Coordinates of C-alpha atoms in Angstrom, one line a residue:
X910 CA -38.6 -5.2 80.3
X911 CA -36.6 -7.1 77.4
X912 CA -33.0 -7.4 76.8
X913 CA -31.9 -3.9 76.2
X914 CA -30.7 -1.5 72.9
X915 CA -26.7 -1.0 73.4
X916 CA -24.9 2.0 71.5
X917 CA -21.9 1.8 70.2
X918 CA -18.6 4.0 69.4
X919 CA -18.1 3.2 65.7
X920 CA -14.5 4.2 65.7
X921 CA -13.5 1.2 68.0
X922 CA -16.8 -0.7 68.0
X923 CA -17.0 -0.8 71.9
X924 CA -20.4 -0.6 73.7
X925 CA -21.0 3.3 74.6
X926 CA -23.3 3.9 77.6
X927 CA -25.6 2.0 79.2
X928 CA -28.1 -0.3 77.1
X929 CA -31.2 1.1 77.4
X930 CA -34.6 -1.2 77.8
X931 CA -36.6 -2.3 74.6
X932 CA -40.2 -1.2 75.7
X933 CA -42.6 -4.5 75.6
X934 CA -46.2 -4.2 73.7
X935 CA -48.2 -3.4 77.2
X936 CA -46.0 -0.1 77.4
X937 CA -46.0 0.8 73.7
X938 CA -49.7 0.1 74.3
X939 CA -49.6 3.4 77.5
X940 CA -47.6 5.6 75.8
X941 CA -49.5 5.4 72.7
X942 CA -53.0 5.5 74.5
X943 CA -51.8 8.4 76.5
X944 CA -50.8 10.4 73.1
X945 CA -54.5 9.8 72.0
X946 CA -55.6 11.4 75.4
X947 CA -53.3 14.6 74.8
X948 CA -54.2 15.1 70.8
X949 CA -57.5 15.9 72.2
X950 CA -55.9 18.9 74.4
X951 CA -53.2 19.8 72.0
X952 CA -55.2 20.1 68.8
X953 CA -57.7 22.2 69.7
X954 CA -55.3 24.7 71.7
X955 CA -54.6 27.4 69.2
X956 CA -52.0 27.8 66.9
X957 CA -50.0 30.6 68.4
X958 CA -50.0 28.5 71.6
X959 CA -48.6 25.5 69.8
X960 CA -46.1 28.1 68.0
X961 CA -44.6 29.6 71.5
X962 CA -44.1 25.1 72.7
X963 CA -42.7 24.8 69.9
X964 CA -40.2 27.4 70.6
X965 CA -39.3 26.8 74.3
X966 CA -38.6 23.0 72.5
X967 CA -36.0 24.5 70.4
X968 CA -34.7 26.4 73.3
X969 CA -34.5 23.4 75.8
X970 CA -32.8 21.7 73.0
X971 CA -30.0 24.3 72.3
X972 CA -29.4 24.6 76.3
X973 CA -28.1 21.1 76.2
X974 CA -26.3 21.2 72.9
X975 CA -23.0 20.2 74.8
X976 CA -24.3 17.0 76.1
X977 CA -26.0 16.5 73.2
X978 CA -23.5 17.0 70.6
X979 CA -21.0 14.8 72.6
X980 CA -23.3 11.6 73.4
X981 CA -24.1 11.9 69.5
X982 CA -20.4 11.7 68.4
X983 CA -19.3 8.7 70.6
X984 CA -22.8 6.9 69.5
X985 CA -21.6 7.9 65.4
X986 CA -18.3 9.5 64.7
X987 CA -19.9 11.8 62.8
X988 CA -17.6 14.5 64.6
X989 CA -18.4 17.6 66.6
X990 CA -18.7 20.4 64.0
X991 CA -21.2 18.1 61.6
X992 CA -23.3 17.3 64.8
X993 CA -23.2 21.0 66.2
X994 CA -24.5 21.9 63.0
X995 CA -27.1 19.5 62.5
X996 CA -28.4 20.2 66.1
X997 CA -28.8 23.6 65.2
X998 CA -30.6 22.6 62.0
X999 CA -33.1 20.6 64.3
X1000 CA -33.6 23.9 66.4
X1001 CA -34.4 25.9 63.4
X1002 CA -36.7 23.6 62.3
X1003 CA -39.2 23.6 65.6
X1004 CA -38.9 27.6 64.8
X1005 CA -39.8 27.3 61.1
X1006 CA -43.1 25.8 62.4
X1007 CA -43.4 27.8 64.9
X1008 CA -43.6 30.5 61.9
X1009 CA -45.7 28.3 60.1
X1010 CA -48.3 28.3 62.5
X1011 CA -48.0 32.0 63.0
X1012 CA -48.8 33.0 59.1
X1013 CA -51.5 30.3 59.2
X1014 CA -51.9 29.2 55.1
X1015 CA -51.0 25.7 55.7
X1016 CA -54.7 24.9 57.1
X1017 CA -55.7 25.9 53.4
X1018 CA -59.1 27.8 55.2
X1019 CA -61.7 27.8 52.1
X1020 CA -65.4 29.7 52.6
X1021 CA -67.8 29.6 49.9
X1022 CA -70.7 31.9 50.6
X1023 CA -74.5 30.2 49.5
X1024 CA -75.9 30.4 46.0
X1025 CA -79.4 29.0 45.8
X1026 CA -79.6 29.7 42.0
X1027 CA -76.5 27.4 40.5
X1028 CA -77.5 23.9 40.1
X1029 CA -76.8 22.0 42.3
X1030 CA -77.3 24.7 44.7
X1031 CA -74.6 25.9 47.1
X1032 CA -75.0 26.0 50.9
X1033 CA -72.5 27.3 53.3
X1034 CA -69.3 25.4 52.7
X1035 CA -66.7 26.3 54.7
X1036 CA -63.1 23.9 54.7
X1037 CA -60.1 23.8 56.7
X1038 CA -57.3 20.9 57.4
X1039 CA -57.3 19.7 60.5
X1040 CA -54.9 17.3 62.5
X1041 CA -55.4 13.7 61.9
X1042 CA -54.8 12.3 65.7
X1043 CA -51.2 10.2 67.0
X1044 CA -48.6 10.0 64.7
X1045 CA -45.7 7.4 65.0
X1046 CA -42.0 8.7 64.4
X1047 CA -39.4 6.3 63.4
X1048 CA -35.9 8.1 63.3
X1049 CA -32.9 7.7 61.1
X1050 CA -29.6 6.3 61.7
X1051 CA -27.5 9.3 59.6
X1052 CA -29.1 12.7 61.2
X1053 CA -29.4 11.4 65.2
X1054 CA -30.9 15.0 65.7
X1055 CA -32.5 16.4 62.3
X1056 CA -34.1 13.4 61.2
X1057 CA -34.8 11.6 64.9
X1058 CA -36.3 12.3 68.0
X1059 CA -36.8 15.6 67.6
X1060 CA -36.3 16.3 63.8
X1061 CA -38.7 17.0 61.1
X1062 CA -40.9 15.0 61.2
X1063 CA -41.3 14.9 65.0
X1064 CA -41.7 19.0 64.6
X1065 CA -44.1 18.8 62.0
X1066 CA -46.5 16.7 63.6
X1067 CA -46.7 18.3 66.8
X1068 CA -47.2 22.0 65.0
X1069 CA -49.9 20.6 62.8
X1070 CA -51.5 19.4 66.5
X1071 CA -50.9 16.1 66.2
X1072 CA -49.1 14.0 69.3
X1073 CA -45.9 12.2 68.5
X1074 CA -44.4 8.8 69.9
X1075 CA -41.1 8.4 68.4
X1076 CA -39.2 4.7 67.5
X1077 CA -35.9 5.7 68.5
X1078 CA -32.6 4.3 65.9
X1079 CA -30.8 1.4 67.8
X1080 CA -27.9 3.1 66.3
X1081 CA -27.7 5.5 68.7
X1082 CA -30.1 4.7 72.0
X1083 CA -28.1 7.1 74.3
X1084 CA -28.5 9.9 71.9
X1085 CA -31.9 9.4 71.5
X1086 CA -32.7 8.7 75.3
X1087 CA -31.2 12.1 75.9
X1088 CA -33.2 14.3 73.5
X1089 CA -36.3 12.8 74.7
X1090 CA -35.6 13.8 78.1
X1091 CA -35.0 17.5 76.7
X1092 CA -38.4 17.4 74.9
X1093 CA -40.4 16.0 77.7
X1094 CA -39.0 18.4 80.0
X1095 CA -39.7 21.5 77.8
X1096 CA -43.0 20.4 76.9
X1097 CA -44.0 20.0 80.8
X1098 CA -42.7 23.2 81.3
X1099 CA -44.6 24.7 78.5
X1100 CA -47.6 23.5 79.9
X1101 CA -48.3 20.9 77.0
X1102 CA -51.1 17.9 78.0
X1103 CA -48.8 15.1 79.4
X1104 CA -48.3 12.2 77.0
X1105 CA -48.4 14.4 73.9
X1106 CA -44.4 13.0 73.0
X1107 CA -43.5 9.5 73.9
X1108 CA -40.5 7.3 72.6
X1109 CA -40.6 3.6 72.6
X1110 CA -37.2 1.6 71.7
X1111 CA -36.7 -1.7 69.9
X1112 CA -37.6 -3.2 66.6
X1113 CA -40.8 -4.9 68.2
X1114 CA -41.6 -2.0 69.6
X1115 CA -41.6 -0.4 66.1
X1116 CA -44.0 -2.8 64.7
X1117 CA -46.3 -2.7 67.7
X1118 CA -47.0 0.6 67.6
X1119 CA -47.5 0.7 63.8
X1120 CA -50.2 -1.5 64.4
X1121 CA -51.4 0.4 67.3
X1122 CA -55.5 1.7 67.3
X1123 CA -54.5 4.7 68.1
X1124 CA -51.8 5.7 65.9
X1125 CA -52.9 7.6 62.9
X1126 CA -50.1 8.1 60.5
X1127 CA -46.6 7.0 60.2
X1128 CA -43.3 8.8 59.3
X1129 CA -40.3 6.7 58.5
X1130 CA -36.7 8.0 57.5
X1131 CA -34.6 5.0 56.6
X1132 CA -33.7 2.0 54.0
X1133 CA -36.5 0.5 51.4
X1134 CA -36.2 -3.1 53.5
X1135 CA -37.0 -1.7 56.7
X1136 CA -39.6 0.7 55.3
X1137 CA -41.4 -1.6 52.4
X1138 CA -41.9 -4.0 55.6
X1139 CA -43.5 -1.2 58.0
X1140 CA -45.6 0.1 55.0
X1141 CA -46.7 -3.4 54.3
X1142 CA -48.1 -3.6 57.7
X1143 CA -49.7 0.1 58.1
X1144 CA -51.8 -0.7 54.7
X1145 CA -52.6 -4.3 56.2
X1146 CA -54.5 -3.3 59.3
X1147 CA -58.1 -3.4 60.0
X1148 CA -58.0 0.4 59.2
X1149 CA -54.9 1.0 56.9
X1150 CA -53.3 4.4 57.5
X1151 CA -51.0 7.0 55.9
X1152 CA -47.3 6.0 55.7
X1153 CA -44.8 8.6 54.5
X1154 CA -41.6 7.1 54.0
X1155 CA -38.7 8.2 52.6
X1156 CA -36.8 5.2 51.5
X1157 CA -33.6 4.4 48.8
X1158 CA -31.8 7.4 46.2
X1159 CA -29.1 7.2 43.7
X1160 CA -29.9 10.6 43.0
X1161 CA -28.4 10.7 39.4
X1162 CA -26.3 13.7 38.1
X1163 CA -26.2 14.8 34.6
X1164 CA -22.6 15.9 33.4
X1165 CA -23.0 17.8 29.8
X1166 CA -19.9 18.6 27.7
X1167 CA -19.7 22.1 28.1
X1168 CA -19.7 21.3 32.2
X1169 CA -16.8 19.0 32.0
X1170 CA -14.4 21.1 33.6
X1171 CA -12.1 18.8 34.7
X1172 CA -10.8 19.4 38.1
X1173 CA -13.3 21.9 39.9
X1174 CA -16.3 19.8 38.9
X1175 CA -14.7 16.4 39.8
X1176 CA -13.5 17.8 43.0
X1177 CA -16.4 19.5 44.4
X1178 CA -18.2 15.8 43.2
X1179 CA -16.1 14.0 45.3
X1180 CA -16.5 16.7 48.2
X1181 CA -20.2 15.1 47.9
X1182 CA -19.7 11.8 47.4
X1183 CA -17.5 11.7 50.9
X1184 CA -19.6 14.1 53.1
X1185 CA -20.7 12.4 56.0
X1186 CA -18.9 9.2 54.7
X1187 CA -21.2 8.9 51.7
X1188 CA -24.1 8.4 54.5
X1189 CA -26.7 10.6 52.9
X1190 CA -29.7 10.6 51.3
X1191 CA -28.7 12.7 48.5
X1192 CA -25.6 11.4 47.9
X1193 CA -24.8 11.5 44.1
X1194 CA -24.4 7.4 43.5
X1195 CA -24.6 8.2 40.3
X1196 CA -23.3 10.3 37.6
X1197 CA -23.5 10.1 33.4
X1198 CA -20.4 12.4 32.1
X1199 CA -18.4 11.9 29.1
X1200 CA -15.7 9.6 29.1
X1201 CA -13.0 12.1 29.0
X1202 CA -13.8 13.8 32.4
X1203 CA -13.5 9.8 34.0
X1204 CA -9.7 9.9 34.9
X1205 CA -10.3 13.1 36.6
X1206 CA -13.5 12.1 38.4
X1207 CA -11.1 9.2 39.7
X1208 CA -8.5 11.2 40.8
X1209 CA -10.5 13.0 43.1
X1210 CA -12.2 10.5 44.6
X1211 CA -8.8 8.6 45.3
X1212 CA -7.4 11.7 47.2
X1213 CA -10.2 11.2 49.4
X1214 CA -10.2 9.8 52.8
X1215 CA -13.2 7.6 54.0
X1216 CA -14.3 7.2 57.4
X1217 CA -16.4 5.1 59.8
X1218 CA -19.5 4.1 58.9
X1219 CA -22.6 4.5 61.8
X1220 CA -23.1 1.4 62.8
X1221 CA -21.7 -2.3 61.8
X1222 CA -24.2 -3.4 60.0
X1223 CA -23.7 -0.4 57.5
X1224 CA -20.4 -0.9 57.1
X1225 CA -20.4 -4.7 56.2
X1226 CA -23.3 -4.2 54.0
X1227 CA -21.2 -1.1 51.8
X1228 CA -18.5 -4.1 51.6
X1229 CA -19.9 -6.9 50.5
X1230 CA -22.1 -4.8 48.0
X1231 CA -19.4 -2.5 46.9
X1232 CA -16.9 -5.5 46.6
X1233 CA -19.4 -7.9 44.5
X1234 CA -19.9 -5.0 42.0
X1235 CA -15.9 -4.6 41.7
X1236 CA -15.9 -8.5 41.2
X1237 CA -18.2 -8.3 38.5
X1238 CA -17.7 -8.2 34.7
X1239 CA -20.2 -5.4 34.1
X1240 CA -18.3 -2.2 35.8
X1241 CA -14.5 -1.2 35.7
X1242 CA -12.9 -0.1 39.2
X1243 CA -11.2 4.1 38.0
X1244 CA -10.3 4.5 42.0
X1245 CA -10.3 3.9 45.4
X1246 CA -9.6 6.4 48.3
X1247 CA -8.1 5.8 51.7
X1248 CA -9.2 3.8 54.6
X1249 CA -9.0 5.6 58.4
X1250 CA -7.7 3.6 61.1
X1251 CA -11.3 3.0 62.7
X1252 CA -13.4 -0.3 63.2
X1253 CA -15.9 0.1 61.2
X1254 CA -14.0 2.4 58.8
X1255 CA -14.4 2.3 54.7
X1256 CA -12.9 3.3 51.1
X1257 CA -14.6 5.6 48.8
X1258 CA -14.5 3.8 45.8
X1259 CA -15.7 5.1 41.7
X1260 CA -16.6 2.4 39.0
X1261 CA -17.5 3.1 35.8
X1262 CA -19.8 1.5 33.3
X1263 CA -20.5 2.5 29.4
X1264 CA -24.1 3.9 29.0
X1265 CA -25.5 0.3 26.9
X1266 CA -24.0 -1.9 29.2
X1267 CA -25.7 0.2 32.4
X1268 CA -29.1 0.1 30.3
X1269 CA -29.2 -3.5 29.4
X1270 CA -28.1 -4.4 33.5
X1271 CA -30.4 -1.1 34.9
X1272 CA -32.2 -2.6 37.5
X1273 CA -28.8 -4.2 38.8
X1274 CA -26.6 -1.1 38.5
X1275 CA -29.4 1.5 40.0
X1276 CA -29.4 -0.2 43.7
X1277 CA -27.7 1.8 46.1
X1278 CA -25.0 1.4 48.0
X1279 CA -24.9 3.4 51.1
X1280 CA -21.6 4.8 51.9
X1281 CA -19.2 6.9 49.1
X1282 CA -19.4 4.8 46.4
X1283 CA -20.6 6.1 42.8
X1284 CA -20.8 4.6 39.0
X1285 CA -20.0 7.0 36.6
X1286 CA -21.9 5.9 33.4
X1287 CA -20.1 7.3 30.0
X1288 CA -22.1 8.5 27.3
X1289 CA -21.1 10.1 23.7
X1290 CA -23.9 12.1 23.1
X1291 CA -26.5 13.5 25.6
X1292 CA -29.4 12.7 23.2
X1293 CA -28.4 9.2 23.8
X1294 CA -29.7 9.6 27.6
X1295 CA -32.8 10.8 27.5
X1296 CA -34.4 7.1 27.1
X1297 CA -31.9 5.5 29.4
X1298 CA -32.9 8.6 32.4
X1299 CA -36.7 8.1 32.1
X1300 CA -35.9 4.7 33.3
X1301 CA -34.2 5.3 36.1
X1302 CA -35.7 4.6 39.6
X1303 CA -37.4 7.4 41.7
X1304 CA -35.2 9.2 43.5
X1305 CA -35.2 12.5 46.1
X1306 CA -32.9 14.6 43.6
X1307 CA -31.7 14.8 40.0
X1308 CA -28.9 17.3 38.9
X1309 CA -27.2 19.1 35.8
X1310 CA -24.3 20.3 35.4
X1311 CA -24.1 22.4 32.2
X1312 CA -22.3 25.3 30.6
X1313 CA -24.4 28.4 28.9
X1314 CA -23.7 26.1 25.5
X1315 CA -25.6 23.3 27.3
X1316 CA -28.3 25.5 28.0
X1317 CA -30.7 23.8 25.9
X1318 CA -30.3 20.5 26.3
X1319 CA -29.8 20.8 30.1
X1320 CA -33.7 21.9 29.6
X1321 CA -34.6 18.9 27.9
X1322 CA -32.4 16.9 30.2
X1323 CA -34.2 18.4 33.3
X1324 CA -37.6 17.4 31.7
X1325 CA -36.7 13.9 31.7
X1326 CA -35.3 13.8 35.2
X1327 CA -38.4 16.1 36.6
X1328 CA -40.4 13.0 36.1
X1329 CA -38.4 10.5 38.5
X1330 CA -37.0 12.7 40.8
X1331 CA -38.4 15.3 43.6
X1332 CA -35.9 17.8 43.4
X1333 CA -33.9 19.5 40.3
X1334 CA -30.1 21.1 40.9
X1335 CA -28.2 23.1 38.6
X1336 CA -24.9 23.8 38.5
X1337 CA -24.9 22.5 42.6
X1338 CA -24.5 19.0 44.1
X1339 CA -27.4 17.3 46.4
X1340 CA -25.7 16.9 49.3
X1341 CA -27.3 19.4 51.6
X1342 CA -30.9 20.0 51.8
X1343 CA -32.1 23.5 53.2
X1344 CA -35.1 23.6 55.7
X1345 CA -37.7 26.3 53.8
X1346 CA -40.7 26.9 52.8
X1347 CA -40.0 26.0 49.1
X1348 CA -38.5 22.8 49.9
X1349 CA -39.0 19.4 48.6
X1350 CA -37.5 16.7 49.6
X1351 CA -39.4 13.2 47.9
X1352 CA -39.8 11.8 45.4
X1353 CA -41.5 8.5 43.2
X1354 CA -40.7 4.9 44.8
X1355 CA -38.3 3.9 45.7
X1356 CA -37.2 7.5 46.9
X1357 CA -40.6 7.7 48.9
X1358 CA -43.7 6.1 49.0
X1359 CA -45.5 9.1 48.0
X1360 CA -44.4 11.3 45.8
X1361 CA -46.8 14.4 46.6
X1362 CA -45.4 14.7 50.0
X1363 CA -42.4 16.1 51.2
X1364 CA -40.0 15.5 54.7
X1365 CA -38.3 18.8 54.8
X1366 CA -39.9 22.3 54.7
X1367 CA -42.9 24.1 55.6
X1368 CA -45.2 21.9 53.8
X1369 CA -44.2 19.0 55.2
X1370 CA -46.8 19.4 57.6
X1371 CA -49.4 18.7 55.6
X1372 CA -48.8 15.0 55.6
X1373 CA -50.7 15.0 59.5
X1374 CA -53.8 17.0 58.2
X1375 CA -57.1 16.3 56.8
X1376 CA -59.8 18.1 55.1
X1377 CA -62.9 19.0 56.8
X1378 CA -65.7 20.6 55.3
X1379 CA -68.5 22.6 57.7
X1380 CA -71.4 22.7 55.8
X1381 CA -74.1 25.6 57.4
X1382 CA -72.7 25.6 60.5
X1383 CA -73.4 28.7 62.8
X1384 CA -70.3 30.9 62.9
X1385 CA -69.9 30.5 66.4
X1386 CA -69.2 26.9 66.6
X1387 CA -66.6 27.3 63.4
X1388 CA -63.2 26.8 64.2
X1389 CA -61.5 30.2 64.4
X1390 CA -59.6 30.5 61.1
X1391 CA -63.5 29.8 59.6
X1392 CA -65.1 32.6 61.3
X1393 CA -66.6 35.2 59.1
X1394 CA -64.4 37.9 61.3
X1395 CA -61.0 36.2 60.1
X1396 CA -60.2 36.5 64.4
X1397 CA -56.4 35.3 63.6
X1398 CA -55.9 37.0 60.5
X1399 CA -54.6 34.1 58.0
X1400 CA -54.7 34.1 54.4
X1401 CA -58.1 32.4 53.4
X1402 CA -59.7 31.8 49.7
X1403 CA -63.4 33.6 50.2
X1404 CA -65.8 33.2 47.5
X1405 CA -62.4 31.6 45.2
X1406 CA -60.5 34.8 45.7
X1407 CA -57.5 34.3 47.9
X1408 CA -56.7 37.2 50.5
X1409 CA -56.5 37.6 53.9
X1410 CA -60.2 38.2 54.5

């Protein structure tokens, strides 16, 4: 073993708990060659079976919540009640799948009886999705449970019948090393093939298993650098593969005149803005509103408190970017909040810019900077937007704020932002995305690098499955949800009319 991955308690920027080993190529090369031996096992056992793992996952998980929840927030400050929460989040997840499984739609089961007198003529066609073999998990730095070892996409995979080996985040090793344990344990327990869930640790690691033969697909939660490079490498092998990641958001907010409400908007925006220290996805980075709401959109932002960031890196990166765009002639500084006591500790911070200076510098005022920092971008007339929005960058969520006067244009408003960003808020702020079945969380690069696909909700498990199509095949050798007898009950399109038949 190599030099090992060593946590650290972001608050005073000691080491926390022991490092733990980066795993060298000849191990990622076991663990993923003994997930390709389990996805045999695991995704032909049937999807009930899968549904009850899946369970006594979430159960093993919330057994341990205590040790959990604590080695999380000395590996991130991101404090008790957040983690407890997000833990739970992660539990509910492996349930929601387990649901999934049980109503049975997602495999999309499609029969289309003969007809010899069409032209061409039709045989037998019968098509269902069906897991696409070993997919690598690389886990974020902001939600050490909900979007890591055993978050979403970790859940997702391993319902659709795929086999996981998770990259674990160096941010938080310990953490990570921990929920592994849990998830091993639980799935021996439940009787799951051995190898189906592996973790591997260390950015070589990361790029070795990318590459592996035997990995299928790739999910990736984390910044465009990091991402753009692994993506690079998944479409450059011999046999390029699926890459779902979700990358960089400003996630813009729309603030008409008849919202501008003064003090209830601009404090539930800087509510946002702060959450978490400004470390989410969809935090609102930026915001057009008319000028007049400015002073009190900086107000609120400088009653706020910041905190300390995850890591180091983080940290020094949200200062040197937030500092050179104070330093420049393009934006004006409106306010800056308070900095905790902590090592790695930060300001929230609010610049402004008019709208034609932000459109002639777009490109340069769009990249994000990941912490609680926003650019409020003044406008006189919301007609004056709608070219400026439809050049915006892809991003995971676009919002409006309007009153019952701004009705109309909030429509034409949303129509503009529907085609850059995955997911449309009214009257609501991003911050906060709920695990359901008509969830999306994606959206057009850089926000993901595919747009179709989403990382949160019930249909996210369609990024591990592939259509197959049986054509004449004898019922009994169909898979089960094919079967002319329906044996498991699931909603199925017969003949073009959809049913559960």
């Amino acid at each position: 073993m190599s030099h090992g991955v060593q946590g650290y308690d972001p608050r005073t920027g000691e080491p926390f708990g022991e490092p733990v080993a980066k795993t060298p190529d000849s191990e990622v090369d076991r663990i993923a060659s003994a997930a390709a031996v389990a996805f045999s096992a695991w995704s032909v056992a049937p999807a009930a079976d899968r549904a009850v793992v899946l369970e006594e996952v979430a159960d093993a998980l919330d057994a341990e919540s205590s040790l959990l929840v604590s080695t999380a927030d000395s590996e991130t400050a991101l404090g008790v009640p957040r983690l407890t929460t997000e833990l739970k989040r992660t539990t509910n997840q492996l349930r929601l799948f387990a649901e999934v499984l049980r109503e049975g739609s997602y495999v999309e089961a499609t029969l289309d009886s003969a007809n010899p007198d069409i032209i061409p003529p039709r045989p037998v066609l019968r098509r269902v999705l069906r897991p696409l073999g070993t997919v690598a998990v690389f886990s974020a730095s902001n939600f050490p449970f909900a979007f890591s070892v055993a978050g979403g996409d970790t859940a997702s995979a391993l319902a659709s019948g795929c086999s996981v080996v998770v990259k674990a985040h160096s941010a938080h090793p310990s953490t990570s090393r921990e929920t592994a344990r849990v998830v091993v344990d639980a799935l021996r327990a439940a009787g799951a093939p051995e190898g189906l869930f592996g973790i591997v640790y260390g950015t070589e690691a990361g790029v070795a298993l990318v590459k592996h033969p035997d990995v299928r697909a790739v999910g990736f939660t984390g910044s465009t650098g990091g991402g753009r490079a692994l993506f690079d490498i998944a479409q450059g092998r011999p046999d390029p593969i699926p890459f779902y990641g979700e990358l960089g958001s400003v996630n813009p907010t729309v603030i008409l005149p008849g919202a501008a409400r003064g003090e209830d908007i601009a404090t539930g925006f800087a509510q946002s803005l702060t959450m978490g220290v400004g470390q989410f996805c969809t935090n609102p980075g930026l915001v057009f509103a008319p000028e007049e709401l400015v002073p009190a959109l900086g107000e609120a932002v400088a009653a706020t408190s910041g905190g300390a960031m995850l890591n180091e890196r983080m940290c020094d990166s949200y200062t040197a970017s937030t500092d050179a765009l104070a330093a420049s002639d393009l934006v004006s500084v409106v306010s800056t909040g308070t900095r905790q006591d902590e090592a790695w500790a930060v300001s929230p911070r609010l610049f402004s810019v008019p709208l034609a200076v932000f459109e002639e510098n777009l490109e340069k005022l769009t990249e994000e900077h990941f912490g609680p920092a926003a650019l409020v971008v003044t406008y006189s007339s919301p007609a004056e937007l709608h070219p400026v929005l439809a050049k915006l960058p892809g991003t995971l969520t676009g919002t409006v704020h309007a009153a019952e006067s701004d009705h109309a244009e909030a429509g034409e408003v949303a129509e503009v932002l529907r085609r850059v960003a995955g997911r449309l808020i009214f009257n609501a702020w991003p911050t906060g995305v709920a695990v359901a079945w008509g969830q999306h969380h994606g959206g057009p690069w850089p926000a993901t690098t595919n747009p179709l696909h989403t990382s949160v909700g019930a249909t996210s498990i369609r990024r591990w499955i592939a259509p197959v199509t049986y054509q004449s095949w004898p019922d009994a050798l169909l898979p089960a949800e094919l079967q002319d007898a329906n044996p498991l009950g699931i909603p199925r399109r017969v003949d073009g009319v959809l049913g559960v038949h």
